Every structure is written in structure tokens, then in C-alpha cells.
C-alpha angles and dihedrals in degrees: 000000000000124000126198116224107231099156137024137193113210121188116155139159097208115049096188111123094008099105098075091052093049092049092049092049090049090048089055092050096250114163110236128213123185148158140231116318094008091054090052091048092054092044090052088057088059093245122135114251133170119222115235087231088066089059097043096035085221127108127234104269142190094034093308095311090122118041113119100024096110135116093240091057097043092037088055089055103037104041114109111241095212097040111105095207093048092049091050091054092047088059094041096053100032095243113174113222115241115200101175129038121190115188133169111188128229109273098255098156092044091052091051092047091050091056097250121180119262090255092052092047094049091050088056091063101109115219107166094040094053091047091051091049094050094044095050092043092051090054095047087136087077108009135062114217123200105191104174140035086235086074097053096098092048095048091047090055090046094052093046097046094044095041088235096317123119131190126231091248091054093049092047091051092053090045091054090051089048093057088048088053093050093043092051092046093051091046090055091050093047093050091049092050093041094054088090102021100055098209104182100251134111116215128169127171125179122179100188112085128182120186110219127213088250141322129263088315131024094254091057127082116233138192135171121216115196143063109283091174088070090066106026147032110205108216099178147352142051125321117286113258130214091263092043090057092051091050093046091050091051092047095050092048091051094048090050087071091071131071117241090239088068115082102227132173125183136183119202134192125183091354094305131100112250089175137012133157145167121219143158090260132029097238091057091046089056093046091052092046091050092049092063092069117358090175102053092043089074108104092004136139116258123203135175136172093220138073113276111228132186094271093054091043091055090052098048095039090072086070124073104234134163103217141015119197120191139147089241139004116200118231096251090048091050092050089056099041095045092062086091101073097206097043108116115225115190129186109208107223100187141015117262107265112160124146109192134044131187140181135186119258122177106315095337145041138264112222128189142152114263118261095256095159113109120188112251136185091262090057094058117104113187109224100177134070090247114063117211116261120245090260091050091050090056091049092047093052091045091052091046092056091054092044091055090059097044130094114265135278089046140161121188126198119197143159135183095358095311131111106232097182144320137208109219138194096357124157091227131038090226090058090049092052097045090048091051093049093048091048094051091050091047090060094044097250118153113232095190107126093005124149125233127211126191126193091218139017127290109247090198139016093255095100096052089045091055090044092054091052087055089052094248107155109187135042137195121192139146096248121206103129119131085231098049089123092066091062092042093051092050092049090050091049092053098038095248123146122229132183131191123214101185088224123106119207107197115169118188 
């Protein structure tokens, strides 16, 4: 059923984009009501507008906290146009009908993000605006609600094309969006308040939605909710897929382990590093990363924390890869790399800095803080007679960083700032180690003097025994097994060094 817009209440924080709507409504003879700054804005356009105070016969009070919260305003919105009793009361109490409500809420999230004081943040909790949105949305049978400035262009087109008439389906669509607006707004407020109160409730709301070509597999639907533009600028290539996004997330988290003064290059496949290295120059770092697994690198995701120049671009362009992530890509490098039309080139705008992760399980969600603990020199407790040398310590910490970001059970072998091999996602730690050793040998990498990292403790001495046979000389692990001493005794017998961190890094 169509409804003609004869009157409109407009109360917005941001005035950008509002003028064309106001002028069109005035052109169609719509009676305008408004408040405060919005009323002044409309007046300054030379368009007639009635102040809400003239309807309510009550001024804006408490510093503007109470303006529209009045029966004549909400009655004008909520009364049912075809309900005899409602129409009788409209006449009895002099309630002016309101057919269109345009509201733009106080910028609560923006104020929090800008580091506002608690007083500033609290004052940006919109009360009247939220009430207007909910009231108009509830009565979508008769009223059109515009709940965000993002909808201004659409509503202007709607009003023009329909000559001020709207259909029930159109009003219901805008009402649904309105409840999404109010829900998102309240979620943001709750999460801000609950940061210190810890009320047991899990609420997430994300407005940005991107429909993906498919999910993990072609027969699955996939969508991404979030703001990718906050993290990346895509310079070139096809749209990111579901699996691409998982790989990019894993790559960015791994790279966040390293300082920007270290020249690091990594290659990932299926969310795990198949190659990563540190070197004095970026080209060498890439070459060393690639050497760890020249097979898995095909079709992988490349990431670095340094600017990619022409020389590096020439080196990596010999490899077929899906994605390159870097803080900057020089023009000449871009010209070369963009010759492959589907190759995705991403500029990383900010360092990864998330605090909470969640995943669906059964009919609920598992929520935890991210593993933001990285093993450091001060965490290392030497458990063997021989302490690791300074070079071994660096290799152990390097291996530990990779291990933390690898699928459990995992063993990582590294030396001199280079991943030599890793055993990933195995059901036993022995399998992970034997896989890593075999892989390193397959690619001709010498394990003599290498360091070994484990994401969890060794329940028996078998892993250090196998490591010794492969000429691995230093070990880092969390410790905590009732049989830790077996591994310690074997290392002492063979002159190996082993350190405990006390921190497990499972990743499932």
C-alpha cells in the first residue's frame, strides 16, 4: 500500500548531502519539522521549517539532551493511519502526522575511535535519535524512516521517482535497515561500557559486507563482514576470495612479529609459512624464504615489511603467486608486477592490531583474546648444562615466532634467520618433526647446527633424540611435561642446549 509523504521530521548530526533532499521535499510541498542545528540549516537554505518546540510547546532542555521526546512527536510518528481510535486521538490532542523521519545519530563510534574523554563519549550516546528511529521503523506501515546519511542518495531518488509516494515494501526495507542501525549503535555502546564491566555477553556488529564469489569451496556461499579498506589498498588484481582472506590474515599476523627495521620476506600457503627469512637486503630475504620450499611457494601469498622495488619485483615475478602484500610498491615494480591481470597487489596501511578472535562452534561461539605473547630473551630458561650461544638464541626466537603462527602440532626448524622446514598440523609431535626433517633434506638444506621450536612440550625424549640424529643442536619449547627431565638428560648427554619458555602456542 502506497503512502504519500506530506510531512517530515528531520534531525541529523551530519548535514552533508542533506540539502538536495530538503529542497526536493519543499518542492513537493512537504511540511518540514526540525530541531536545533538542523532547523538552522534548513532556515539558512531559505526553506520554511517548523521548530519541534512549536509542536511540543516545550523548549529543548538539559543542554539538548531532551528535544524530541514528547507525545506529540512520537504520536505523530506512531499513530496508525487507518485505526479509528488512533485517528480520534490525533484530533483530540492535536497531534501532527509525521510521514517521513530522517535521523543521523551522534557519532559515538567516531568519538571513541578518536580517543575522546569519557564525558565526550557519553554525550555522544544518542537518545532521541534512537527513539525516533525505532518508533518510525515500528510503524513502517505508514512511515518512511531514513536512519543514516548513507541512505540519502537512495531516498532522494525514491522521493523523486515516486513523486513523494512510497510503497509498503520500500518502507519495510528502510525499517529493516533502521533496526540494523539501532542494533549496531547499541552494540557499540554496550561493548564500550562492557570493556571494564565484563557483563557476560558476546555482541558483534559489522556494517560493511562483501559478497564473495564463494566460500571455502565453490559449492559454499561466502561473505566477508568488516572494513578491508582500513587495512589495505588493493592496487591490482582480482577480488579477494574467502581463502585469500584467510591467507592474508595469517600473513599479516605473522609479519607483525617482526620489527620494521628487520628486512623480512615470507611466503604462505594454506595459512602457514612455507618460507620466511631475514636478510640484509630484501631480495636476499626473498631468495632465502623461497629456498625453504620451492614447491609450495607456487600459488602462494607473499608478504614483506619493506618497500618492494624493481629489483625485488624482477626476482619474485619469476614465481606464480596469488598475492603480494607490502607497505609500499614502487612505480617501476608495480608496472612489472601488474602485467599479470589476476595478481593481487595489496598495500598494507596499518599494522595488525586486533585483540579478540571468535569462531562458531555448534550453536554458539568460542571467544578468546589473540595470542599476542611472543617469546623473548627474558622468557628463556636454560634447562641444560650447555646454554645456547647468542646466535642460537636468535635462531630459537626466530623459530618460535614462526611456530606460534603454524598449525598444531608443529615443529619448526630454523638457522641464521631462515626457516629451513616445518612439520604442520600433525597428530603427533614425532610426525611433525620427521616431516620437517625430510622436507629440509628434500630441498637440500643443511640441518647441522639448526634450532628446533615446538608449540607445546615433549611428553617423551623421542623428539630430541630424532633431532640429534639430524644434527640439530638447540631446542626451544614451553616445557611442562611430567617427563621433561628425560628430554633434558638426553640433551645434556649429547651436548645440546634446550630452553623452556613456559608459554604454549597451540593453534587449531
